[in-house]
Coordinates of C-alpha atoms and ligand atoms in Angstrom, one line a residue:
M1 CA -62.5 -9.0 159.5
K2 CA -62.1 -6.7 155.4
S3 CA -61.8 -10.1 153.0
V4 CA -58.8 -9.2 150.4
K5 CA -60.2 -10.3 147.3
V6 CA -57.2 -12.0 145.0
G7 CA -58.0 -12.6 140.8
L8 CA -55.6 -16.4 139.9
L9 CA -54.4 -15.4 135.8
G10 CA -54.0 -20.0 135.7
L11 CA -55.8 -22.9 137.3
G12 CA -53.5 -25.5 136.8
T13 CA -50.9 -26.7 139.1
V14 CA -50.3 -24.3 141.1
G15 CA -53.3 -22.2 140.5
Q16 CA -55.2 -25.8 142.0
G17 CA -52.9 -25.5 145.1
V18 CA -53.4 -22.5 145.9
A19 CA -56.5 -22.5 145.9
T20 CA -56.9 -25.8 147.9
I21 CA -54.7 -24.5 150.2
L22 CA -56.7 -21.6 151.0
A23 CA -59.8 -24.4 150.8
R24 CA -57.7 -26.0 153.9
N25 CA -56.2 -23.9 156.1
G26 CA -58.2 -20.6 155.6
D27 CA -58.9 -19.9 158.8
E28 CA -55.4 -20.9 159.9
I29 CA -54.1 -18.1 156.8
A30 CA -56.7 -15.4 158.0
R31 CA -54.7 -15.5 161.2
R32 CA -51.9 -14.7 159.8
A33 CA -52.8 -11.9 157.2
G34 CA -55.4 -10.1 160.0
C35 CA -57.6 -11.3 157.1
D36 CA -60.0 -13.0 154.7
I37 CA -57.8 -13.5 151.4
V38 CA -60.6 -14.7 149.3
I39 CA -60.1 -16.3 145.4
K40 CA -62.3 -14.3 143.1
S41 CA -62.1 -14.9 139.9
A42 CA -59.6 -17.0 137.8
L43 CA -58.4 -17.1 134.4
V44 CA -58.7 -20.6 132.9
R45 CA -58.4 -22.6 129.5
N46 CA -61.1 -25.2 129.5
L47 CA -63.8 -23.8 131.2
G48 CA -65.1 -27.2 131.5
K49 CA -62.3 -28.3 133.0
A50 CA -62.0 -25.9 135.3
E51 CA -65.4 -25.9 136.3
A52 CA -65.4 -30.0 137.4
L53 CA -62.1 -28.7 140.1
G54 CA -65.3 -28.1 142.2
F55 CA -62.8 -25.3 143.7
D56 CA -66.1 -23.7 145.7
G57 CA -66.8 -19.5 144.5
I58 CA -64.7 -18.9 142.6
A59 CA -65.8 -17.0 139.4
V60 CA -64.0 -19.5 135.9
T61 CA -63.4 -17.3 133.1
Q62 CA -61.8 -16.8 129.8
D63 CA -60.9 -13.4 129.2
G64 CA -58.0 -12.6 131.3
K65 CA -58.4 -8.5 131.1
A66 CA -61.4 -8.9 133.2
V67 CA -59.9 -9.9 136.6
V68 CA -56.9 -7.6 136.1
T69 CA -59.3 -5.1 136.0
D70 CA -61.5 -5.7 138.4
P71 CA -61.9 -2.9 141.0
D72 CA -63.1 -5.1 143.4
I73 CA -59.7 -7.4 142.4
D74 CA -56.4 -6.3 145.0
I75 CA -53.8 -8.7 144.4
V76 CA -53.4 -10.8 141.4
V77 CA -51.6 -14.1 140.9
E78 CA -49.8 -14.8 137.5
M79 CA -49.5 -19.0 137.2
M80 CA -49.3 -18.7 133.5
G81 CA -45.8 -19.1 132.5
G82 CA -44.1 -17.5 129.8
D83 CA -43.4 -14.3 128.2
E84 CA -47.3 -13.4 126.5
P85 CA -50.1 -12.8 127.4
A86 CA -48.8 -13.0 131.0
L87 CA -46.2 -10.0 130.4
S88 CA -49.5 -7.4 129.2
L89 CA -52.2 -9.2 132.0
V90 CA -49.4 -8.3 134.7
L91 CA -48.1 -4.8 133.9
S92 CA -52.2 -4.7 133.2
A93 CA -53.1 -6.0 136.9
I94 CA -50.5 -3.2 138.4
E95 CA -51.5 -0.9 135.8
H96 CA -54.9 -0.7 137.8
G97 CA -53.2 -0.7 141.3
K98 CA -53.3 -4.8 141.5
H99 CA -50.7 -5.8 144.4
V100 CA -49.3 -8.9 142.3
V101 CA -47.6 -11.9 143.0
T102 CA -46.2 -14.8 140.1
A103 CA -44.5 -17.6 139.9
N104 CA -42.8 -16.8 136.3
K105 CA -39.9 -17.6 136.6
A106 CA -38.9 -16.7 132.7
L107 CA -40.5 -13.3 133.4
I108 CA -39.0 -11.7 136.0
A109 CA -35.7 -13.1 134.7
V110 CA -36.8 -11.4 131.6
H111 CA -38.9 -8.4 131.5
G112 CA -38.4 -7.6 135.7
N113 CA -36.6 -4.5 135.2
Q114 CA -39.7 -3.3 133.0
I115 CA -42.2 -4.7 135.8
F116 CA -40.1 -3.4 139.4
S117 CA -40.4 -0.3 137.2
A118 CA -44.1 0.2 136.7
A119 CA -44.3 -0.9 139.9
A120 CA -43.1 1.1 141.6
D121 CA -44.6 4.0 140.3
K122 CA -47.8 2.9 141.1
G123 CA -47.2 1.6 144.6
V124 CA -47.7 -2.3 143.7
V125 CA -46.1 -4.5 145.6
V126 CA -44.8 -7.6 142.6
A127 CA -43.4 -11.4 144.6
F128 CA -42.0 -14.1 143.3
E129 CA -41.3 -16.5 146.2
P130 CA -42.7 -18.6 144.1
A131 CA -41.2 -17.6 140.7
V132 CA -38.2 -19.2 142.5
A133 CA -37.0 -22.7 143.9
G134 CA -41.4 -23.9 144.8
G135 CA -42.1 -24.0 148.3
I136 CA -38.4 -22.9 149.9
P137 CA -38.8 -19.6 151.0
V138 CA -35.5 -18.6 149.0
I139 CA -35.7 -15.7 148.2
K140 CA -37.2 -14.3 151.4
A141 CA -34.1 -15.9 152.8
V142 CA -31.4 -14.5 151.1
R143 CA -33.2 -11.0 150.5
E144 CA -34.7 -10.7 154.4
G145 CA -33.1 -12.7 156.7
L146 CA -28.9 -12.6 154.9
A147 CA -29.2 -8.2 155.0
A148 CA -26.0 -8.3 157.0
N149 CA -23.8 -9.9 154.8
R150 CA -21.5 -9.8 151.3
I151 CA -22.3 -12.0 149.7
A152 CA -19.0 -13.9 148.2
W153 CA -21.5 -17.0 146.1
L154 CA -24.6 -18.8 145.6
A155 CA -24.6 -22.5 144.4
G156 CA -28.7 -24.4 143.9
I157 CA -30.3 -27.3 142.6
I158 CA -33.2 -25.1 141.9
N159 CA -34.8 -27.5 138.6
G160 CA -36.3 -29.7 139.9
T161 CA -37.3 -31.6 137.0
G162 CA -33.5 -32.3 136.3
N163 CA -32.5 -32.7 139.2
F164 CA -35.6 -34.8 139.1
I165 CA -34.3 -36.5 136.2
L166 CA -30.2 -36.9 137.2
T167 CA -31.4 -39.3 140.1
E168 CA -33.4 -41.7 138.8
M169 CA -31.1 -42.0 135.8
T170 CA -28.2 -42.3 138.1
Q171 CA -29.9 -44.2 140.6
K172 CA -32.0 -47.1 139.4
G173 CA -30.5 -46.2 135.8
R174 CA -33.0 -45.4 134.2
D175 CA -33.8 -44.3 130.9
F176 CA -33.9 -40.4 130.0
A177 CA -37.3 -40.2 128.4
D178 CA -39.1 -42.1 131.0
V179 CA -37.9 -40.4 133.7
L180 CA -39.1 -36.8 131.2
A181 CA -42.6 -38.5 130.4
E182 CA -42.3 -39.5 134.4
A183 CA -41.9 -35.5 135.3
Q184 CA -44.6 -34.1 132.8
A185 CA -47.6 -36.0 134.7
L186 CA -46.7 -35.5 138.0
G187 CA -46.2 -31.6 136.7
Y188 CA -42.6 -30.3 137.7
A189 CA -42.2 -30.6 134.1
E190 CA -42.2 -25.8 132.3
A191 CA -44.7 -26.1 129.0
D192 CA -42.0 -26.9 127.1
P193 CA -39.6 -29.5 128.9
T194 CA -36.7 -28.2 127.1
F195 CA -36.0 -25.3 129.1
D196 CA -35.9 -27.8 131.9
V197 CA -33.6 -30.3 130.3
E198 CA -31.9 -27.7 128.7
G199 CA -30.6 -25.5 131.7
I200 CA -33.0 -22.4 131.0
D201 CA -35.5 -22.7 133.7
A202 CA -32.9 -22.8 136.3
A203 CA -30.9 -19.5 134.2
H204 CA -34.5 -17.8 135.1
K205 CA -34.0 -18.6 138.6
L206 CA -29.6 -18.3 138.8
T207 CA -30.8 -13.9 136.7
I208 CA -33.2 -13.7 140.4
L209 CA -30.6 -15.1 143.2
A210 CA -28.1 -13.4 141.9
S211 CA -29.8 -10.2 141.7
I212 CA -31.5 -10.8 145.5
A213 CA -27.7 -11.5 147.0
F214 CA -25.4 -8.7 144.6
G215 CA -27.6 -6.2 144.3
I216 CA -27.3 -6.5 140.3
P217 CA -30.0 -5.8 137.8
L218 CA -31.7 -9.0 135.9
Q219 CA -29.3 -10.4 133.6
F220 CA -30.5 -13.8 131.6
D221 CA -28.7 -13.1 129.2
A222 CA -25.3 -12.9 130.6
V223 CA -26.0 -15.9 132.0
Y224 CA -24.0 -19.2 130.8
T225 CA -26.1 -22.2 129.9
E226 CA -25.3 -25.3 129.6
G227 CA -28.4 -28.3 130.2
I228 CA -28.3 -32.1 131.7
S229 CA -28.7 -33.7 128.4
K230 CA -25.3 -34.0 127.1
V231 CA -24.9 -35.9 130.0
T232 CA -23.9 -39.6 129.6
R233 CA -24.2 -42.8 132.1
D234 CA -19.9 -43.3 132.8
D235 CA -19.5 -40.2 133.4
V236 CA -22.1 -40.1 136.1
A237 CA -20.1 -43.9 137.5
F238 CA -16.6 -42.1 136.4
A239 CA -17.3 -39.4 138.5
E240 CA -18.6 -41.7 141.6
E241 CA -15.3 -43.3 141.6
L242 CA -13.4 -40.8 142.6
G243 CA -15.5 -40.0 145.4
Y244 CA -18.1 -36.9 143.0
R245 CA -22.2 -36.7 142.7
I246 CA -23.0 -34.9 139.4
K247 CA -25.6 -32.2 139.2
H248 CA -27.3 -29.6 138.2
L249 CA -26.1 -26.1 139.4
G250 CA -26.1 -22.8 139.2
V251 CA -23.3 -21.1 140.2
A252 CA -23.5 -16.8 141.2
K253 CA -19.6 -16.0 142.2
M254 CA -19.0 -12.3 142.9
R255 CA -15.6 -11.4 142.3
D256 CA -13.1 -8.2 142.0
D257 CA -13.7 -8.2 138.2
G258 CA -16.6 -9.6 137.3
V259 CA -19.8 -11.5 138.4
E260 CA -19.6 -15.8 137.2
L261 CA -23.2 -16.4 136.6
R262 CA -23.6 -20.3 135.2
V263 CA -25.7 -23.1 135.3
H264 CA -24.5 -26.7 134.0
P265 CA -24.0 -30.4 135.1
T266 CA -21.1 -30.4 138.0
L267 CA -18.7 -32.4 139.6
I268 CA -19.4 -32.2 143.1
P269 CA -17.6 -34.0 146.5
A270 CA -20.3 -36.7 147.2
S271 CA -19.9 -35.5 151.0
R272 CA -21.0 -32.4 150.8
L273 CA -25.2 -31.9 152.0
I274 CA -25.8 -30.1 148.4
A275 CA -24.6 -33.5 146.5
N276 CA -26.9 -36.1 148.2
V277 CA -30.4 -34.1 147.4
N278 CA -32.1 -36.3 144.8
G279 CA -35.4 -36.5 143.4
V280 CA -37.3 -34.0 142.7
M281 CA -35.7 -31.7 145.9
N282 CA -34.0 -28.1 145.7
A283 CA -31.3 -26.6 147.3
V284 CA -29.7 -23.2 147.7
L285 CA -26.3 -23.4 149.5
V286 CA -25.6 -19.4 150.0
Q287 CA -22.0 -18.1 151.2
G288 CA -21.9 -14.5 153.5
D289 CA -19.1 -13.4 155.4
A290 CA -21.1 -13.1 158.3
V291 CA -23.0 -15.9 158.6
G292 CA -20.9 -18.2 156.7
P293 CA -22.6 -21.3 154.6
T294 CA -26.1 -21.4 154.9
M295 CA -28.1 -24.1 152.8
Y296 CA -32.3 -24.2 152.1
Y297 CA -33.1 -26.9 151.0
G298 CA -36.8 -27.5 149.9
P299 CA -39.5 -29.6 147.4
G300 CA -38.7 -27.2 144.5
A301 CA -42.0 -28.0 142.1
G302 CA -45.0 -29.5 142.1
S303 CA -48.7 -28.1 142.8
E304 CA -49.1 -27.2 146.9
P305 CA -45.4 -26.8 147.3
T306 CA -45.4 -24.1 145.1
G307 CA -48.5 -23.9 146.2
S308 CA -47.6 -22.4 149.5
S309 CA -45.2 -20.0 148.3
V310 CA -48.2 -18.2 146.4
V311 CA -49.8 -18.1 149.8
A312 CA -46.8 -16.7 151.8
D313 CA -46.4 -14.3 149.7
I314 CA -50.1 -13.3 149.7
V315 CA -50.4 -12.9 153.5
D316 CA -46.6 -10.9 153.6
I317 CA -48.9 -8.1 150.6
V318 CA -51.4 -8.1 153.1
R319 CA -50.0 -7.9 156.1
T320 CA -47.4 -4.7 154.5
L321 CA -50.8 -2.6 152.6
S322 CA -51.5 -0.4 155.2
A323 CA -46.6 0.5 154.4
A324 CA -46.1 3.3 152.6
P325 CA -44.2 2.0 148.7
G326 CA -40.8 3.3 150.1
H327 CA -40.9 1.2 153.7
R328 CA -40.9 -1.7 152.2
V329 CA -39.5 -4.7 151.3
P330 CA -37.2 -3.4 148.3
N331 CA -38.2 -5.8 145.4
L332 CA -34.0 -7.3 144.7
A333 CA -33.5 -6.4 148.1
F334 CA -31.3 -3.4 147.4
Q335 CA -32.6 0.2 147.1
S336 CA -33.4 0.1 143.4
D337 CA -31.0 3.4 142.5
S338 CA -28.9 1.7 144.7
L339 CA -27.8 -1.0 141.7
S340 CA -24.3 -2.6 140.7
S341 CA -22.8 -2.3 137.8
H342 CA -20.2 -5.0 138.4
P343 CA -19.8 -6.2 135.2
A344 CA -21.2 -10.5 134.4
L345 CA -18.5 -12.2 133.3
A346 CA -17.8 -13.5 130.0
P347 CA -17.2 -17.7 130.3
D348 CA -13.2 -17.2 129.4
A349 CA -12.9 -15.7 132.0
F350 CA -14.6 -18.0 134.7
E351 CA -12.8 -19.8 137.1
S352 CA -13.5 -23.3 138.1
S353 CA -11.7 -26.8 138.6
Y354 CA -12.9 -29.3 135.7
Y355 CA -13.2 -32.6 135.1
L356 CA -12.0 -33.8 132.0
R357 CA -13.2 -37.2 129.7
L358 CA -10.8 -38.3 126.2
T359 CA -11.3 -41.3 124.4
A360 CA -7.1 -42.3 123.7
I361 CA -5.3 -44.8 121.4
D362 CA -3.4 -47.1 124.1
Q363 CA -0.1 -47.2 122.6
P364 CA 3.0 -46.0 124.4
G365 CA 3.1 -42.0 124.8
V366 CA -0.3 -40.7 125.3
L367 CA -0.9 -40.1 128.3
A368 CA 2.9 -38.0 127.9
D369 CA 1.2 -36.0 125.1
I370 CA -1.7 -35.3 127.0
T371 CA 0.0 -34.0 130.1
R372 CA 2.5 -31.9 128.4
V373 CA -1.0 -29.8 126.9
M374 CA -1.7 -29.0 130.1
G375 CA 1.9 -28.1 131.2
E376 CA 2.6 -25.7 129.1
L377 CA -0.9 -23.8 129.5
D378 CA -0.3 -24.4 133.5
I379 CA -2.9 -26.3 134.2
S380 CA -2.1 -27.8 137.1
I381 CA -3.8 -31.8 137.2
E382 CA -4.9 -33.0 140.6
A383 CA -5.8 -37.4 138.9
I384 CA -5.2 -38.3 135.7
V385 CA -6.6 -42.5 135.4
Q386 CA -6.6 -44.4 131.9
K387 CA -9.1 -47.4 132.4
E388 CA -8.9 -51.1 131.3
P389 CA -9.3 -51.1 127.4
V390 CA -12.2 -53.1 127.2
G391 CA -12.1 -57.2 125.0
D392 CA -10.6 -55.9 122.1
S393 CA -10.7 -53.0 121.8
V394 CA -7.5 -50.4 121.8
E395 CA -9.1 -47.9 122.8
V396 CA -9.5 -46.5 126.0
P397 CA -11.0 -43.5 128.2
V398 CA -8.8 -41.0 130.0
I399 CA -9.9 -38.8 133.1
M400 CA -7.9 -35.9 134.2
L401 CA -9.2 -33.7 137.0
T402 CA -7.9 -30.8 137.0
R403 CA -6.6 -27.8 139.3
Q404 CA -8.7 -24.4 139.0
V405 CA -8.1 -22.6 136.8
R406 CA -9.3 -20.6 134.1
E407 CA -11.6 -21.7 131.7
G408 CA -10.2 -19.9 128.1
A409 CA -7.3 -22.2 129.3
V410 CA -9.8 -25.3 129.7
N411 CA -10.3 -24.4 125.8
S412 CA -6.8 -24.7 124.8
A413 CA -6.3 -27.0 126.5
I414 CA -9.4 -29.0 124.5
A415 CA -8.8 -27.7 120.9
Q416 CA -4.5 -28.9 121.5
I417 CA -5.9 -32.6 122.3
E418 CA -8.4 -33.6 120.6
K419 CA -6.1 -32.0 117.2
L420 CA -3.7 -35.1 118.6
A421 CA -3.5 -38.2 116.9
S422 CA -3.8 -40.9 119.4
V423 CA -7.3 -38.8 120.8
K424 CA -9.8 -40.7 119.6
G425 CA -13.6 -37.9 118.7
E426 CA -14.4 -34.9 121.5
V427 CA -13.3 -34.3 124.9
T428 CA -15.9 -34.6 127.6
R429 CA -15.6 -31.1 129.4
I430 CA -17.4 -31.2 133.1
R431 CA -16.9 -28.1 135.5
M432 CA -16.2 -28.6 139.1
E433 CA -16.9 -27.1 141.9
T434 CA -15.3 -27.9 145.7
L435 CA -18.5 -25.2 147.5
G436 CA -16.0 -25.1 150.6
Ligands
HSE501 N1 -40.3 -26.5 136.3 C1 -39.3 -26.5 137.0 C2 -38.9 -27.3 137.5 C3 -41.0 -26.6 137.9 O1 -38.5 -28.1 137.7 O2 -37.9 -26.6 138.8 C4 -41.2 -25.2 138.9 O3 -40.2 -24.1 138.7

């Protein structure tokens, strides 16, 4: 049985997961792939540290170029993250006829169109299952398993670190910084954890999911992105009282006039399955017209879970090595000359329900002022709650839930409400999705 040789770019959390899985399950994986898969070399930052990991037979090097140009290597696996040198090394690997697996969602979301075009010219495969939702085979599920469907929308918890932080804060009352430090120690967080906390990592993944769901080009810049750093314990508690959970969601919706691409904290009815996805777990809910709703759940980050997706992509490539490039699964699910130019919508055109929280002076007429603003803008209020003042305070929290409305109208309402003399400070706005 001929073996396939793999070169790794990176031997960190995910790289070690890949090497461990191949060492432990190599025989079983070979039976699936039809040949042995051997890691020949790995680009590492620190030679001493890498050698101390004790992976037999992997030559460690600090020369990435040597890995991607090695004539003996068939598949290059990129797990470095970020733009450069990852982009140059991947393009060089393609140029040298290597197939590529990447766990780098930023690379695919931002440079995917360029990379796929280079790969098509050379007739090589670029696979990226580990880039989205860690160990969940969601790319394969949407791209291949749902190929019969028109997808109306998808919504996912697609950042494990963010979900871990929100879960620990809400269930155990833990401090934000403390939980983030634990997520970093567990290898969940990005090298720059603001990517997790401010929603950028989720926006990268949503970009990829939206492309394979709707057949649109990758357009990371069009994703509206809001992180979890402004979610307060009060909002979490008020949401619970009203029967909702706050989750950080990536949402992509196909509409006649365009596509909504957005990442933000979201109130979801507590009874929904996805509202109960906790810790580092991810879940992606997809609404297809033929199948109805399907949900994909599993670990969204971590060494072996993400390594599992890397190895699955390697096996897929090995299995298709004998297939002509034109007969392989298209990178973005749709044939590259059939991508749609359906536009991405501006945030003012988004349609959603909203949770609004504000601080008002406890005096007659306040609620009337607020509801007048909402009524004039044709915003239907689903629920309104004024909490008791605490102690001698004259200020009270007011919470409103709206029915579905255009975001532009809500932005106008917020601007007008913030100007009312009886309202103090800013209005907190969190989007709400029933996901029904
Ligand atoms: N930082 C990412 C997360 C890693 O927490 O989801 C997996 O992509």
